[in-house]
Structures are given as structure tokens and as C-alpha cells.
Protein backbone atom coordinates (compact mmCIF):
# COMPACT_ATOMS: atom_id res chain seq x y z
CA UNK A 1 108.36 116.03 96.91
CA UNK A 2 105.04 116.37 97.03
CA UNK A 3 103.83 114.15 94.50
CA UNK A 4 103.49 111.08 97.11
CA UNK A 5 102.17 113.74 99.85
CA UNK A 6 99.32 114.14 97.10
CA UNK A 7 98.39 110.45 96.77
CA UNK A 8 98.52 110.26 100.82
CA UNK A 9 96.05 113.36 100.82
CA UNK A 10 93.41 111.93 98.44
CA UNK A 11 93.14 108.77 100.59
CA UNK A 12 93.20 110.41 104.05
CA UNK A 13 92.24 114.33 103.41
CA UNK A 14 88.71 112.65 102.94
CA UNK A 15 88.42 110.56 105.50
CA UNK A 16 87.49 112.47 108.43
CA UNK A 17 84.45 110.87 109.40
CA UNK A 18 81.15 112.51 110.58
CA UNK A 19 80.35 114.74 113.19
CA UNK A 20 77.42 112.65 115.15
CA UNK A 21 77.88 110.51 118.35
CA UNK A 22 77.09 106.95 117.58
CA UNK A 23 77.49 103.42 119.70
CA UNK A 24 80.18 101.61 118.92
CA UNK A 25 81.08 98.26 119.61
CA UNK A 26 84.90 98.11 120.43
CA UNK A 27 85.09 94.39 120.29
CA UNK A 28 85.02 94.08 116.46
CA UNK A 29 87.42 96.62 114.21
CA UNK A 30 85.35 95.48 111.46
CA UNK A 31 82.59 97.56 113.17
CA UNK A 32 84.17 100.49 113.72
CA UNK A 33 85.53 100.37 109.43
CA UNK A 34 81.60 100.18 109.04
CA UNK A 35 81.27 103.38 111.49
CA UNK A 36 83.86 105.36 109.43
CA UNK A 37 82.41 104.33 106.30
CA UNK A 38 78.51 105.07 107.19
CA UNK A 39 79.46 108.31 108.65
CA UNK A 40 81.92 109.86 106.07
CA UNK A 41 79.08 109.56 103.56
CA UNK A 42 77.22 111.95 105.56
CA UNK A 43 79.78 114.85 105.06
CA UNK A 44 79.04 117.26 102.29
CA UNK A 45 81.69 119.28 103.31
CA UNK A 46 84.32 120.69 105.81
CA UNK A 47 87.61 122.82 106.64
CA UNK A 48 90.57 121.99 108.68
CA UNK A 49 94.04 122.91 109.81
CA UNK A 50 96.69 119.83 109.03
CA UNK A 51 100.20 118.90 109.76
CA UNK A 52 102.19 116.48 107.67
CA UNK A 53 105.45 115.37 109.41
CA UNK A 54 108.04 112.92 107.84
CA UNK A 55 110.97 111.11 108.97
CA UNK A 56 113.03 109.68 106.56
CA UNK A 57 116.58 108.57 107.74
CA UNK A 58 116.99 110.64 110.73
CA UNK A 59 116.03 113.73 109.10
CA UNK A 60 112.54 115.44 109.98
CA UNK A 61 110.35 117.60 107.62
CA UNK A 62 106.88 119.49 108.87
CA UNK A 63 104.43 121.09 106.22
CA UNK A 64 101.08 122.69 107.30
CA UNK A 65 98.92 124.53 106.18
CA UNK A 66 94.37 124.35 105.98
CA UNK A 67 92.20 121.88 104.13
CA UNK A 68 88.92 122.21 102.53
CA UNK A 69 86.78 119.16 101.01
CA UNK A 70 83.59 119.30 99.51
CA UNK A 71 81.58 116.29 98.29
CA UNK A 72 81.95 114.36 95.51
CA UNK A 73 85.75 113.95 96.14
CA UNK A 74 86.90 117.88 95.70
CA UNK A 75 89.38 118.86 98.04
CA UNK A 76 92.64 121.77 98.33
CA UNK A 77 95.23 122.06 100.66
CA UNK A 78 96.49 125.43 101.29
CA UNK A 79 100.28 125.07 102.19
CA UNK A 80 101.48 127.97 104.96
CA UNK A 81 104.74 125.69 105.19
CA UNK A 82 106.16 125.76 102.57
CA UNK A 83 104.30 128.58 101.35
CA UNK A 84 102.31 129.08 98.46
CA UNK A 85 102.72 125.21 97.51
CA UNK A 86 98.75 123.73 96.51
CA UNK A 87 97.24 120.70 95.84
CA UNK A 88 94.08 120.38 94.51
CA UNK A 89 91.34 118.05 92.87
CA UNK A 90 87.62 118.69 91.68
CA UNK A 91 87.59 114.70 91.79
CA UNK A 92 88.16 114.54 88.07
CA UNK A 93 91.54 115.65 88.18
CA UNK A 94 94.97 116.76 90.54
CA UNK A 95 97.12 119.27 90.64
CA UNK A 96 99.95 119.16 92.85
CA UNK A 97 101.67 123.11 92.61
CA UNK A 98 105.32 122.62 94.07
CA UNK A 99 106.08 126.68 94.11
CA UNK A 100 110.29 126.12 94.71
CA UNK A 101 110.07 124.36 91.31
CA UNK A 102 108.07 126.58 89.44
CA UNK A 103 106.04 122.47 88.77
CA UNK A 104 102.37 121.29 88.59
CA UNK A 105 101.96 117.72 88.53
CA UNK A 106 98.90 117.19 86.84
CA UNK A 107 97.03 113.41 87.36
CA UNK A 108 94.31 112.22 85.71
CA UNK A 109 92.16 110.37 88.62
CA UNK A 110 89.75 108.88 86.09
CA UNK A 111 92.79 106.79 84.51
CA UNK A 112 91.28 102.74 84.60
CA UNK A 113 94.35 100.04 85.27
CA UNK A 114 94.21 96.09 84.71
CA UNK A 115 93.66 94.03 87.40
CA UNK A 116 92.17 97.04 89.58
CA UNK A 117 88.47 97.50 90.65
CA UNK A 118 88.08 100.65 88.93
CA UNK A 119 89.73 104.31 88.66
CA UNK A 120 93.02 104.65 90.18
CA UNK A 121 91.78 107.43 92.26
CA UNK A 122 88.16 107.11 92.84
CA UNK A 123 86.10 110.76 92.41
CA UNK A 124 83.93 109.45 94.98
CA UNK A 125 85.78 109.38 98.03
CA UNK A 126 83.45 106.95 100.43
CA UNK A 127 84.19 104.95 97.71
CA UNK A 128 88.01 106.05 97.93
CA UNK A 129 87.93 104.92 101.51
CA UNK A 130 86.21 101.38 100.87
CA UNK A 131 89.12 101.04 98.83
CA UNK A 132 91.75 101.83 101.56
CA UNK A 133 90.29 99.34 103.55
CA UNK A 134 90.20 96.89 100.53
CA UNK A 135 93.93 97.18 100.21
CA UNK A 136 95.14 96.56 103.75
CA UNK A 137 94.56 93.83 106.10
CA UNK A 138 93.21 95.63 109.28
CA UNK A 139 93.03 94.99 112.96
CA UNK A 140 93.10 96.92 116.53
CA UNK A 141 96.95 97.48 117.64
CA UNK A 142 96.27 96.32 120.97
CA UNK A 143 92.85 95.15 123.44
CA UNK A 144 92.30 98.09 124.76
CA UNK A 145 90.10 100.38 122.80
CA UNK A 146 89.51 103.04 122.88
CA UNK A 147 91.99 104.16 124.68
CA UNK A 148 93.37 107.81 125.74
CA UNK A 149 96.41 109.56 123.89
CA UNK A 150 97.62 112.19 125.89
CA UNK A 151 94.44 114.75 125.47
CA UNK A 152 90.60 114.40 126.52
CA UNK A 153 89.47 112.20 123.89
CA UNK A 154 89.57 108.24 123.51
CA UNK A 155 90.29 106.85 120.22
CA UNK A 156 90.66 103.38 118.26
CA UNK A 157 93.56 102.47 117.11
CA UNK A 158 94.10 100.21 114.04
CA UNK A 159 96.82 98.73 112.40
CA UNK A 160 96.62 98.48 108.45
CA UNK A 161 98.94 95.99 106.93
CA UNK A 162 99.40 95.97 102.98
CA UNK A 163 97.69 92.98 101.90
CA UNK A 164 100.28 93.16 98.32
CA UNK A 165 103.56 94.63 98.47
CA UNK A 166 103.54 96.60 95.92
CA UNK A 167 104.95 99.98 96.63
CA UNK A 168 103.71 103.02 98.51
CA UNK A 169 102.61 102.76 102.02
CA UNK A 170 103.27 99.29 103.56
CA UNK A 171 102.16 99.89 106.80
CA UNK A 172 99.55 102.36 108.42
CA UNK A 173 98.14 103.11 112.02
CA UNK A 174 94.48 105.16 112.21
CA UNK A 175 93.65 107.19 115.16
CA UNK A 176 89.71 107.32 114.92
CA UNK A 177 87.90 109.24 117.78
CA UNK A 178 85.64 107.04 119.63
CA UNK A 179 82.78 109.10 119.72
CA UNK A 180 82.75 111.54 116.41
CA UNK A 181 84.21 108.78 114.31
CA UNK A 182 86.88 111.32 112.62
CA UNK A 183 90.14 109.76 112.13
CA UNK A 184 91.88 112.45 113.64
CA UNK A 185 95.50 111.41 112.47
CA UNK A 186 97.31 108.58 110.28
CA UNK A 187 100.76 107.31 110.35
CA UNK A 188 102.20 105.77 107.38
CA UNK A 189 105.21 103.87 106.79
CA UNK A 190 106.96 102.44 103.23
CA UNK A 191 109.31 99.89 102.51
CA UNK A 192 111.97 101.87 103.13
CA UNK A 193 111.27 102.68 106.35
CA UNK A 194 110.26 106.66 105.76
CA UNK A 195 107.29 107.44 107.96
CA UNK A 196 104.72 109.80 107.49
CA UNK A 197 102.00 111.65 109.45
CA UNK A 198 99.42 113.87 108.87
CA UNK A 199 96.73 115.03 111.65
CA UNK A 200 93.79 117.18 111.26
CA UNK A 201 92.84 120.11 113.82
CA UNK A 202 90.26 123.01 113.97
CA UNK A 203 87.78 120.94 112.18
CA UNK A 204 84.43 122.91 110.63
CA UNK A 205 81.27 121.06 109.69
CA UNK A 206 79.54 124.29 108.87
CA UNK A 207 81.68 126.44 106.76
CA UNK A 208 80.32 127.36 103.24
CA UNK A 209 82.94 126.21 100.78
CA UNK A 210 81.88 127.34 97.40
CA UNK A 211 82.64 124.71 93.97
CA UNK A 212 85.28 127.43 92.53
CA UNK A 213 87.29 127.13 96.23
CA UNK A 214 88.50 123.35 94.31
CA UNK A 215 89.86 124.99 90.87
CA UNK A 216 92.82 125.18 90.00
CA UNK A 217 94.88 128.30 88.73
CA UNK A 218 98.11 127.51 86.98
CA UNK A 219 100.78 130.42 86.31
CA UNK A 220 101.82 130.47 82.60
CA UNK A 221 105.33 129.70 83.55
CA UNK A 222 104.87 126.79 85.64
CA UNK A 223 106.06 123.29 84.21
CA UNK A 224 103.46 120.99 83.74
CA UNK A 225 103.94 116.81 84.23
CA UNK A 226 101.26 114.74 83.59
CA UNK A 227 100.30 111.92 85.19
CA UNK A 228 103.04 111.39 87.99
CA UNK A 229 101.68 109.35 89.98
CA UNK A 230 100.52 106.82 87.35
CA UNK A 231 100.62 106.56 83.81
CA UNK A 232 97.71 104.93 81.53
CA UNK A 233 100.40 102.43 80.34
């Protein structure tokens, strides 16, 4: 369903990073969260390819498809596989198009809960990612950083714990580039033990992406549900 896959996009579909080389100090993970942070703000805007791959119970799923974000918080995924499926947000508001179903789950990102710091989904995303990194405990996964992963590049690797359990992803791993800063893929696990990962190729710093590229166009027979991924009560 890709109602969750929507939730996991807003946090980690805008937070690529920046495309500059800075020094890093790979003794502290708390320096390279201020890294990611300082350099995502840079980004007005930028296209990629993605995978998403899950593994729930022994049983594998792949969707991919191209990405497009454009500051404050607007972002669309273009779904090859399964095709013609969308999800989209001018940072106001999401729309998750499941095209089998004929369904548009339709979330209201301004909604305001108790107990919370603010919006459920921020529109701004570098303050979406402060957030991420408010929610989970964080820490390298082993001493050696960076470290290679099977290409040319060297990346950090941190472990995000949950710091309350209280649904969704548990448990995370980042794989952040050690010299651009771009977290270049995320693994996420829940309680239930269903893992999923999404990495980002092909990425473009320089493509025009015009405003109307993050609206959405609903068909007249699609069914609409609001607020699926929260509710205001």
C-alpha cells in the first residue's frame, strides 16, 4: 500500500543533502547530522531515479520510478513500477494516487497534534529532517567511517533507533556519502520486522523543475480518503 511508502518519502525524498565537498569530522555523528542539515538547506531543487524495495515475511516487492523536489517541501514521485501510481505534495498537502485501486489518499500536512512540536508533516523539509533526527536516538553502526560499500564512494553509516515506540519505523540505517553529504540510501525497519529501502540514483542539481511539475491531477472517478495517515482527532 502505498500510504506508508508516502510518509517514508516525505521524510527521506528530501533529504538528499547538498552537492558541495565539505570536511568532515568522522569522530562525532553528531557532526556529520549538522553536515546533512547545513547542506540540505542549500538545495532549491533536484531530480532523481529511486528504488523502494521491501521485505516483509519472506516475500520481496521493488517499485521505481524518478523523483523531483523543489524547495519549500514540494516533491512527486513518478512510479514506472507499478505504473502510473503518483505521489505528490506542494508542502501544503499529499496525494498518494494508487492507480490498481482507482484511490487518492489525500493528507493534510498542516494538521497540528498534542504533545508534538508542530505540523505532523512539516512544509519545510530542513525542518522535516531536524525532526527525523529529533525522533531517533542516533549513532555510527560501527568505528570505521566512512567506510566503502561495494562501489567508489565512502559513506557514513548511522544507526537511528526510535527514541518512543510508537508505531512506524522502529529502526533505521543512513548511508550518507562522505564527501557530497547526500544520503544516498535508507533502510527502515518496523515492529514487525518488514524492512524497507529506498536509494536514490542519477541525481540532478541543475534541472529546471517548474512549481506546476508538484500539482496534482485527480481523475473524476478516483476514490478519495482523507487524511490516512493521520486524522485531526
Amino acid at each position: 500500500m502505498k500510504v506508508w511508502i508516502g510518509s517514508f518519502l516525505l521524510v527521506f525524498g528530501t533529504t538528499l543533502g547538498a552537492q558541495t565537498s565539505p570536511a568532515h569530522n568522522w569522530h562525532s555523528p553528531s557532526e556529520v547530522v549538522k553536515k546533512i542539515k547545513k547542506n540540505f538547506s542549500d538545495i532549491n531543487s533536484y531530480s532523481a531515479d529511486f528504488l523502494i524495495k521491501t521485505e516483509d515475511n519472506k516475500k520481496e516487492k521493488q517499485m521505481r520510478g524518478k523523483c523531483f523536489y523543489k524547495r519549500p517541501g514540494k516533491i512527486r514521485y513518478n512510479f514506472a513500477e507499478p505504473e502510473g501510481d503518483e505521489i505528490v505534495s506542494d508542502g501544503k498537502t499529499l496525494h498518494i494516487f494508487i492507480k490498481r485501486l482507482g484511490a487518492v489518499g489525500k493528507q493534510d500536512l498542516t494538521l497540528d497534534r498534542k504533545n508534538t512540536s508542530g505540523p505532523i508533516f512539516t512544509t519545510n523539509s530542513p525542518d522535516g529532517l531536524n525532526r527525523l533526527f529529533r525522533k531517533y536516538h542516533y549513532k555510527f553502526d560501527t568505528i570505521e567511517q566512512p567506510r566503502s560499500m561495494g562501489d567508489a564512494a565512502k559513506y557514513f553509516v548511522l544507526d537511528l533507533d526510535q527514541r518512543e515506540k510508537i508505531g512506524g519505523f522502529e529502526k533505521m540505517k543512513l548511508f550518507v556519502d562522505s564527501e557530497s553529504y547526500l544520503i544516498k540510501k535508507a533502510v527502515a525497519t518496523d515492529g514487525r520486522g518488514k524492512v524497507t529501502t529506498i536509494s536514490f540514483s542519477n541525481i540532478n542539481f541543475s534541472e529546471e523543475i517548474q512549481d506546476g511539475v508538484f500539482n496534482f491531477h485527480m481523475s473524476g472517478n478516483a476514490k478519495i480518503v482523507n487524511n490516512p495517515l493521520v486524522s485531526e482527532n
